[in-house]
Amino acid sequence: MATTRSAHTVWEGDLLKGNGVVTFDSSGIGGQPVSWPSRAEQANGKTSPEELIAAAHSSCFSMALSHGLAGAGTPPTRLVTSADVTFQPGEGITGIHLTVEGTVPGIDAEAFAAAAADAKANCPVSQALAGTTITLSAQLT
C-alpha cells in the first residue's frame, strides 16, 4: 500500500531577506522557520532544505540497514547515523556523506560495511537522490 506524506512552506519576501515556515502536515509535529541565511550561512535556530534532506536520509538509511541486518540474522542493537549534506550557493547540493556506527552482535566489520553499502544503495531516499554523490563511513562500536 502506497503512502503519501505532506509538508508545506509559506514564504514571505525575497530570497535574501525573506523567510518562511515549513510545516509538517502529515505528522502534525508543527512548523520550523527557514531562511536563506539558515541555508547558506549560519543556522541560527532555523532549518534548511539540506537539513531536512539530511534528516530524511539518515532515518531512511538507518531503517534500510536495520532491515538488511535483521534479514541476515544479525539484527542490530543500535545504529547511530548522521548525514551531512553539503550545499554550495550557486552550485546546489554537492554531496552527501553518511556516517553510521553500529552495535551488531555476531557480525564482523567487513560484513557490517557490506550491509551498510547495500543500505546506502537501496534505501528509497538514496535512490531519490541518485543524481548526488553519496559517500559512506561505517564502523562497528
Tab-separated table of N, CA and C in Angstrom:
chain	number	residue	atom	x	y	z
A	1	MET	N	0.835	-1.165	0.000
A	1	MET	CA	0.000	0.000	0.000
A	1	MET	C	0.891	1.244	0.000
A	2	ALA	N	0.651	2.128	-0.938
A	2	ALA	CA	1.424	3.357	-1.044
A	2	ALA	C	0.985	4.363	0.017
A	3	THR	N	1.926	5.163	0.478
A	3	THR	CA	1.619	6.245	1.402
A	3	THR	C	2.134	7.552	0.826
A	4	THR	N	1.484	8.619	1.187
A	4	THR	CA	1.923	9.950	0.785
A	4	THR	C	2.088	10.783	2.046
A	5	ARG	N	3.198	11.445	2.175
A	5	ARG	CA	3.451	12.332	3.297
A	5	ARG	C	3.541	13.753	2.748
A	6	SER	N	3.050	14.706	3.522
A	6	SER	CA	2.965	16.070	3.025
A	6	SER	C	3.556	17.088	3.988
A	7	ALA	N	4.099	18.111	3.421
A	7	ALA	CA	4.570	19.288	4.144
A	7	ALA	C	4.293	20.485	3.248
A	8	HIS	N	4.231	21.664	3.840
A	8	HIS	CA	4.087	22.862	3.025
A	8	HIS	C	4.910	23.986	3.623
A	9	THR	N	5.253	24.938	2.791
A	9	THR	CA	6.039	26.091	3.219
A	9	THR	C	5.324	27.366	2.818
A	10	VAL	N	5.253	28.296	3.749
A	10	VAL	CA	4.780	29.646	3.468
A	10	VAL	C	6.007	30.547	3.516
A	11	TRP	N	6.296	31.223	2.405
A	11	TRP	CA	7.472	32.085	2.278
A	11	TRP	C	7.010	33.523	2.092
A	12	GLU	N	7.659	34.429	2.761
A	12	GLU	CA	7.340	35.844	2.630
A	12	GLU	C	8.609	36.622	2.317
A	13	GLY	N	8.541	37.476	1.287
A	13	GLY	CA	9.669	38.319	0.933
A	13	GLY	C	10.549	37.717	-0.133
A	14	ASP	N	11.647	38.426	-0.413
A	14	ASP	CA	12.586	37.962	-1.431
A	14	ASP	C	13.505	36.887	-0.845
A	15	LEU	N	14.375	36.361	-1.685
A	15	LEU	CA	15.237	35.259	-1.250
A	15	LEU	C	16.169	35.662	-0.122
A	16	LEU	N	16.869	36.765	-0.269
A	16	LEU	CA	17.924	37.109	0.682
A	16	LEU	C	17.412	37.637	2.018
A	17	LYS	N	16.328	38.390	2.022
A	17	LYS	CA	15.827	38.973	3.262
A	17	LYS	C	14.536	38.324	3.747
A	18	GLY	N	13.927	37.511	2.919
A	18	GLY	CA	12.668	36.868	3.282
A	18	GLY	C	12.882	35.697	4.218
A	19	ASN	N	11.776	35.109	4.605
A	19	ASN	CA	11.844	33.910	5.447
A	19	ASN	C	10.534	33.165	5.320
A	20	GLY	N	10.533	31.953	5.841
A	20	GLY	CA	9.345	31.134	5.746
A	20	GLY	C	9.241	30.170	6.896
A	21	VAL	N	8.178	29.401	6.852
A	21	VAL	CA	7.958	28.331	7.817
A	21	VAL	C	7.562	27.093	7.036
A	22	VAL	N	8.300	26.006	7.239
A	22	VAL	CA	7.939	24.722	6.662
A	22	VAL	C	7.142	23.971	7.729
A	23	THR	N	5.960	23.495	7.344
A	23	THR	CA	5.068	22.817	8.284
A	23	THR	C	4.925	21.360	7.882
A	24	PHE	N	5.063	20.487	8.858
A	24	PHE	CA	4.978	19.042	8.651
A	24	PHE	C	3.528	18.624	8.806
A	25	ASP	N	2.808	18.557	7.688
A	25	ASP	CA	1.373	18.316	7.709
A	25	ASP	C	1.004	16.890	8.096
A	26	SER	N	1.685	15.909	7.567
A	26	SER	CA	1.307	14.517	7.803
A	26	SER	C	1.451	14.119	9.262
A	27	SER	N	2.539	14.509	9.869
A	27	SER	CA	2.794	14.107	11.252
A	27	SER	C	2.164	15.054	12.257
A	28	GLY	N	1.930	16.272	11.838
A	28	GLY	CA	1.382	17.259	12.750
A	28	GLY	C	2.372	17.726	13.807
A	29	ILE	N	3.680	17.549	13.544
A	29	ILE	CA	4.672	17.937	14.555
A	29	ILE	C	4.979	19.421	14.539
A	30	GLY	N	4.289	20.162	13.694
A	30	GLY	CA	4.454	21.604	13.721
A	30	GLY	C	5.300	22.132	12.599
A	31	GLY	N	5.708	23.382	12.768
A	31	GLY	CA	6.467	24.054	11.741
A	31	GLY	C	7.843	24.461	12.230
A	32	GLN	N	8.719	24.689	11.278
A	32	GLN	CA	10.075	25.133	11.565
A	32	GLN	C	10.412	26.309	10.654
A	33	PRO	N	11.039	27.363	11.215
A	33	PRO	CA	11.415	28.501	10.383
A	33	PRO	C	12.568	28.144	9.443
A	34	VAL	N	12.552	28.787	8.272
A	34	VAL	CA	13.570	28.555	7.254
A	34	VAL	C	13.891	29.898	6.601
A	35	SER	N	15.162	30.093	6.230
A	35	SER	CA	15.563	31.334	5.567
A	35	SER	C	16.804	31.076	4.725
A	36	TRP	N	17.128	32.040	3.847
A	36	TRP	CA	18.346	31.916	3.054
A	36	TRP	C	19.584	31.898	3.944
A	37	PRO	N	19.714	32.810	4.927
A	37	PRO	CA	20.903	32.740	5.783
A	37	PRO	C	21.028	31.394	6.511
A	38	SER	N	19.904	30.784	6.892
A	38	SER	CA	19.997	29.481	7.569
A	38	SER	C	20.455	28.393	6.605
A	39	ARG	N	20.318	28.651	5.329
A	39	ARG	CA	20.737	27.696	4.316
A	39	ARG	C	22.179	27.908	3.889
A	40	ALA	N	22.568	29.159	3.698
A	40	ALA	CA	23.866	29.457	3.100
A	40	ALA	C	24.898	29.993	4.079
A	41	GLU	N	24.462	30.325	5.313
A	41	GLU	CA	25.391	30.882	6.289
A	41	GLU	C	25.247	30.100	7.602
A	42	GLN	N	24.825	30.760	8.662
A	42	GLN	CA	24.639	30.097	9.961
A	42	GLN	C	23.172	29.723	10.155
A	43	ALA	N	22.921	28.589	10.804
A	43	ALA	CA	21.547	28.118	11.000
A	43	ALA	C	20.744	29.055	11.905
A	44	ASN	N	21.340	29.544	12.964
A	44	ASN	CA	20.671	30.478	13.869
A	44	ASN	C	19.261	30.045	14.260
A	45	GLY	N	19.108	28.776	14.597
A	45	GLY	CA	17.825	28.275	15.073
A	45	GLY	C	16.793	28.003	14.001
A	46	LYS	N	17.204	28.081	12.741
A	46	LYS	CA	16.283	27.824	11.635
A	46	LYS	C	16.795	26.632	10.837
A	47	THR	N	15.902	25.972	10.128
A	47	THR	CA	16.290	24.809	9.340
A	47	THR	C	16.566	25.224	7.891
A	48	SER	N	16.865	24.245	7.068
A	48	SER	CA	17.124	24.468	5.646
A	48	SER	C	16.685	23.232	4.874
A	49	PRO	N	16.496	23.354	3.567
A	49	PRO	CA	16.178	22.165	2.779
A	49	PRO	C	17.228	21.065	2.945
A	50	GLU	N	18.497	21.465	3.068
A	50	GLU	CA	19.563	20.467	3.207
A	50	GLU	C	19.477	19.733	4.536
A	51	GLU	N	19.130	20.442	5.607
A	51	GLU	CA	18.965	19.775	6.903
A	51	GLU	C	17.783	18.808	6.860
A	52	LEU	N	16.719	19.203	6.174
A	52	LEU	CA	15.561	18.317	6.045
A	52	LEU	C	15.926	17.067	5.235
A	53	ILE	N	16.730	17.252	4.180
A	53	ILE	CA	17.208	16.105	3.398
A	53	ILE	C	18.084	15.212	4.271
A	54	ALA	N	18.958	15.821	5.081
A	54	ALA	CA	19.832	15.044	5.968
A	54	ALA	C	19.002	14.208	6.945
A	55	ALA	N	17.955	14.798	7.488
A	55	ALA	CA	17.090	14.061	8.419
A	55	ALA	C	16.412	12.894	7.709
A	56	ALA	N	15.887	13.162	6.530
A	56	ALA	CA	15.220	12.104	5.773
A	56	ALA	C	16.199	10.988	5.407
A	57	HIS	N	17.395	11.373	4.981
A	57	HIS	CA	18.361	10.375	4.522
A	57	HIS	C	18.889	9.535	5.687
A	58	SER	N	19.224	10.171	6.797
A	58	SER	CA	19.766	9.402	7.923
A	58	SER	C	18.727	8.431	8.486
A	59	SER	N	17.470	8.834	8.533
A	59	SER	CA	16.447	7.930	9.071
A	59	SER	C	16.125	6.807	8.099
A	60	CYS	N	16.033	7.117	6.807
A	60	CYS	CA	15.746	6.079	5.810
A	60	CYS	C	16.882	5.060	5.747
A	61	PHE	N	18.112	5.547	5.719
A	61	PHE	CA	19.279	4.664	5.686
A	61	PHE	C	19.290	3.754	6.914
A	62	SER	N	19.014	4.309	8.099
A	62	SER	CA	19.012	3.506	9.328
A	62	SER	C	17.975	2.397	9.259
A	63	MET	N	16.798	2.724	8.752
A	63	MET	CA	15.744	1.705	8.608
A	63	MET	C	16.169	0.616	7.636
A	64	ALA	N	16.741	1.016	6.497
A	64	ALA	CA	17.170	0.035	5.492
A	64	ALA	C	18.279	-0.854	6.035
A	65	LEU	N	19.239	-0.269	6.749
A	65	LEU	CA	20.335	-1.056	7.307
A	65	LEU	C	19.825	-2.009	8.381
A	66	SER	N	18.964	-1.524	9.246
A	66	SER	CA	18.392	-2.374	10.288
A	66	SER	C	17.654	-3.571	9.677
A	67	HIS	N	16.889	-3.295	8.631
A	67	HIS	CA	16.133	-4.357	7.958
A	67	HIS	C	17.070	-5.375	7.305
A	68	GLY	N	18.104	-4.881	6.636
A	68	GLY	CA	19.054	-5.781	5.986
A	68	GLY	C	19.811	-6.646	6.980
A	69	LEU	N	20.232	-6.050	8.078
A	69	LEU	CA	20.952	-6.814	9.104
A	69	LEU	C	20.051	-7.867	9.739
A	70	ALA	N	18.819	-7.491	10.042
A	70	ALA	CA	17.881	-8.457	10.632
A	70	ALA	C	17.596	-9.598	9.661
A	71	GLY	N	17.453	-9.251	8.385
A	71	GLY	CA	17.206	-10.272	7.370
A	71	GLY	C	18.355	-11.252	7.226
A	72	ALA	N	19.569	-10.805	7.567
A	72	ALA	CA	20.754	-11.666	7.509
A	72	ALA	C	20.962	-12.427	8.817
A	73	GLY	N	20.028	-12.272	9.763
A	73	GLY	CA	20.126	-12.987	11.026
A	73	GLY	C	20.978	-12.299	12.074
A	74	THR	N	21.350	-11.045	11.835
A	74	THR	CA	22.165	-10.294	12.797
A	74	THR	C	21.521	-8.924	13.053
A	75	PRO	N	20.387	-8.921	13.743
A	75	PRO	CA	19.726	-7.640	13.981
A	75	PRO	C	20.587	-6.721	14.840
A	76	PRO	N	20.562	-5.428	14.544
A	76	PRO	CA	21.381	-4.501	15.314
A	76	PRO	C	20.768	-4.226	16.684
A	77	THR	N	21.632	-3.959	17.641
A	77	THR	CA	21.183	-3.464	18.935
A	77	THR	C	20.976	-1.964	18.844
A	78	ARG	N	21.873	-1.294	18.098
A	78	ARG	CA	21.810	0.165	17.975
A	78	ARG	C	22.548	0.608	16.720
A	79	LEU	N	21.965	1.569	16.020
A	79	LEU	CA	22.607	2.220	14.881
A	79	LEU	C	22.525	3.725	15.110
A	80	VAL	N	23.623	4.411	14.940
A	80	VAL	CA	23.651	5.877	15.028
A	80	VAL	C	24.147	6.373	13.674
A	81	THR	N	23.270	7.054	12.957
A	81	THR	CA	23.588	7.505	11.602
A	81	THR	C	23.489	9.014	11.515
A	82	SER	N	24.490	9.620	10.911
A	82	SER	CA	24.411	11.046	10.600
A	82	SER	C	24.536	11.205	9.089
A	83	ALA	N	23.899	12.240	8.585
A	83	ALA	CA	24.001	12.580	7.167
A	83	ALA	C	24.424	14.037	7.080
A	84	ASP	N	25.495	14.290	6.374
A	84	ASP	CA	25.999	15.637	6.159
A	84	ASP	C	25.759	16.009	4.702
A	85	VAL	N	24.860	16.964	4.483
A	85	VAL	CA	24.508	17.415	3.142
A	85	VAL	C	25.227	18.736	2.889
A	86	THR	N	26.062	18.758	1.871
A	86	THR	CA	26.840	19.952	1.554
A	86	THR	C	26.129	20.766	0.473
A	87	PHE	N	25.908	22.046	0.788
A	87	PHE	CA	25.268	22.983	-0.133
A	87	PHE	C	26.254	24.086	-0.484
A	88	GLN	N	26.443	24.305	-1.772
A	88	GLN	CA	27.319	25.363	-2.259
A	88	GLN	C	26.458	26.366	-3.024
A	89	PRO	N	26.278	27.612	-2.480
A	89	PRO	CA	25.495	28.601	-3.219
A	89	PRO	C	26.013	28.761	-4.651
A	90	GLY	N	25.101	28.803	-5.571
A	90	GLY	CA	25.462	28.921	-6.986
A	90	GLY	C	25.634	27.579	-7.673
A	91	GLU	N	25.865	26.519	-6.896
A	91	GLU	CA	26.029	25.176	-7.453
A	91	GLU	C	24.910	24.239	-7.021
A	92	GLY	N	24.513	24.340	-5.762
A	92	GLY	CA	23.486	23.446	-5.228
A	92	GLY	C	24.082	22.436	-4.272
A	93	ILE	N	23.409	21.320	-4.131
A	93	ILE	CA	23.882	20.249	-3.255
A	93	ILE	C	25.012	19.530	-3.968
A	94	THR	N	26.180	19.526	-3.339
A	94	THR	CA	27.364	18.958	-3.991
A	94	THR	C	27.746	17.588	-3.459
A	95	GLY	N	27.079	17.116	-2.407
A	95	GLY	CA	27.371	15.783	-1.895
A	95	GLY	C	26.683	15.512	-0.577
A	96	ILE	N	26.606	14.248	-0.266
A	96	ILE	CA	26.040	13.788	1.000
A	96	ILE	C	26.983	12.732	1.549
A	97	HIS	N	27.330	12.869	2.824
A	97	HIS	CA	28.154	11.852	3.469
A	97	HIS	C	27.368	11.234	4.620
A	98	LEU	N	27.200	9.929	4.558
A	98	LEU	CA	26.552	9.175	5.623
A	98	LEU	C	27.624	8.574	6.521
A	99	THR	N	27.430	8.677	7.816
A	99	THR	CA	28.309	8.049	8.793
A	99	THR	C	27.442	7.210	9.703
A	100	VAL	N	27.778	5.930	9.831
A	100	VAL	CA	26.998	5.055	10.707
A	100	VAL	C	27.932	4.308	11.643
A	101	GLU	N	27.525	4.264	12.901
A	101	GLU	CA	28.182	3.431	13.906
A	101	GLU	C	27.143	2.453	14.399
A	102	GLY	N	27.507	1.189	14.427
A	102	GLY	CA	26.534	0.172	14.799
A	102	GLY	C	27.025	-0.786	15.857
A	103	THR	N	26.099	-1.167	16.699
A	103	THR	CA	26.324	-2.251	17.643
A	103	THR	C	25.507	-3.424	17.115
A	104	VAL	N	26.215	-4.423	16.602
A	104	VAL	CA	25.560	-5.541	15.931
A	104	VAL	C	26.226	-6.838	16.374
A	105	PRO	N	25.641	-7.535	17.348
A	105	PRO	CA	26.233	-8.793	17.793
A	105	PRO	C	26.319	-9.814	16.654
A	106	GLY	N	27.427	-10.545	16.611
A	106	GLY	CA	27.576	-11.640	15.669
A	106	GLY	C	27.979	-11.244	14.267
A	107	ILE	N	28.499	-10.042	14.084
A	107	ILE	CA	28.899	-9.617	12.744
A	107	ILE	C	30.303	-9.018	12.820
A	108	ASP	N	31.060	-9.154	11.726
A	108	ASP	CA	32.388	-8.529	11.703
A	108	ASP	C	32.333	-7.230	10.909
A	109	ALA	N	33.423	-6.493	10.951
A	109	ALA	CA	33.469	-5.169	10.328
A	109	ALA	C	33.216	-5.235	8.822
A	110	GLU	N	33.738	-6.258	8.163
A	110	GLU	CA	33.564	-6.394	6.720
A	110	GLU	C	32.096	-6.619	6.359
A	111	ALA	N	31.426	-7.484	7.086
A	111	ALA	CA	30.010	-7.747	6.825
A	111	ALA	C	29.159	-6.516	7.137
A	112	PHE	N	29.528	-5.779	8.192
A	112	PHE	CA	28.797	-4.559	8.526
A	112	PHE	C	28.959	-3.524	7.417
A	113	ALA	N	30.172	-3.356	6.932
A	113	ALA	CA	30.425	-2.401	5.853
A	113	ALA	C	29.649	-2.781	4.592
A	114	ALA	N	29.579	-4.071	4.290
A	114	ALA	CA	28.835	-4.530	3.109
A	114	ALA	C	27.337	-4.266	3.284
A	115	ALA	N	26.817	-4.526	4.476
A	115	ALA	CA	25.397	-4.266	4.735
A	115	ALA	C	25.102	-2.773	4.639
A	116	ALA	N	26.017	-1.953	5.146
A	116	ALA	CA	25.830	-0.502	5.080
A	116	ALA	C	25.866	-0.015	3.630
A	117	ALA	N	26.774	-0.545	2.842
A	117	ALA	CA	26.857	-0.164	1.430
A	117	ALA	C	25.574	-0.543	0.693
A	118	ASP	N	25.027	-1.711	1.007
A	118	ASP	CA	23.772	-2.142	0.392
A	118	ASP	C	22.630	-1.207	0.797
A	119	ALA	N	22.574	-0.838	2.070
A	119	ALA	CA	21.531	0.079	2.537
A	119	ALA	C	21.670	1.442	1.854
A	120	LYS	N	22.897	1.924	1.702
A	120	LYS	CA	23.131	3.208	1.022
A	120	LYS	C	22.621	3.164	-0.409
A	121	ALA	N	22.875	2.066	-1.088
A	121	ALA	CA	22.468	1.939	-2.486
A	121	ALA	C	20.964	1.747	-2.646
A	122	ASN	N	20.328	1.149	-1.661
A	122	ASN	CA	18.946	0.724	-1.852
A	122	ASN	C	17.887	1.415	-1.006
A	123	CYS	N	18.272	2.271	-0.065
A	123	CYS	CA	17.210	2.949	0.682
A	123	CYS	C	16.503	3.912	-0.274
A	124	PRO	N	15.200	4.070	-0.132
A	124	PRO	CA	14.442	4.907	-1.066
A	124	PRO	C	14.939	6.351	-1.167
A	125	VAL	N	15.430	6.931	-0.077
A	125	VAL	CA	15.923	8.304	-0.160
A	125	VAL	C	17.221	8.344	-0.960
A	126	SER	N	18.118	7.385	-0.766
A	126	SER	CA	19.333	7.328	-1.596
A	126	SER	C	18.960	7.221	-3.064
A	127	GLN	N	17.984	6.397	-3.363
A	127	GLN	CA	17.578	6.228	-4.756
A	127	GLN	C	16.988	7.511	-5.324
A	128	ALA	N	16.221	8.242	-4.495
A	128	ALA	CA	15.654	9.508	-4.952
A	128	ALA	C	16.732	10.554	-5.183
A	129	LEU	N	17.848	10.426	-4.472
A	129	LEU	CA	18.951	11.391	-4.572
A	129	LEU	C	20.089	10.863	-5.448
A	130	ALA	N	19.792	9.952	-6.337
A	130	ALA	CA	20.823	9.274	-7.125
A	130	ALA	C	21.679	10.222	-7.964
A	131	GLY	N	21.206	11.416	-8.250
A	131	GLY	CA	21.989	12.369	-9.016
A	131	GLY	C	23.060	13.072	-8.195
A	132	THR	N	23.116	12.753	-6.907
A	132	THR	CA	24.068	13.380	-5.994
A	132	THR	C	25.110	12.362	-5.563
A	133	THR	N	26.344	12.790	-5.394
A	133	THR	CA	27.385	11.897	-4.889
A	133	THR	C	27.119	11.612	-3.418
A	134	ILE	N	26.986	10.330	-3.079
A	134	ILE	CA	26.734	9.898	-1.702
A	134	ILE	C	27.897	9.019	-1.285
A	135	THR	N	28.544	9.415	-0.198
A	135	THR	CA	29.651	8.637	0.337
A	135	THR	C	29.256	8.069	1.699
A	136	LEU	N	30.043	7.115	2.197
A	136	LEU	CA	29.661	6.378	3.401
A	136	LEU	C	30.876	6.006	4.228
A	137	SER	N	30.736	6.154	5.545
A	137	SER	CA	31.689	5.615	6.510
A	137	SER	C	30.875	4.738	7.454
A	138	ALA	N	31.321	3.496	7.664
A	138	ALA	CA	30.599	2.565	8.531
A	138	ALA	C	31.573	1.921	9.489
A	139	GLN	N	31.171	1.874	10.763
A	139	GLN	CA	32.051	1.328	11.793
A	139	GLN	C	31.223	0.633	12.873
A	140	LEU	N	31.705	-0.519	13.298
A	140	LEU	CA	31.104	-1.190	14.438
A	140	LEU	C	31.588	-0.542	15.733
A	141	THR	N	30.724	-0.525	16.732
A	141	THR	CA	31.123	0.019	18.025
A	141	THR	C	31.186	-1.081	19.055
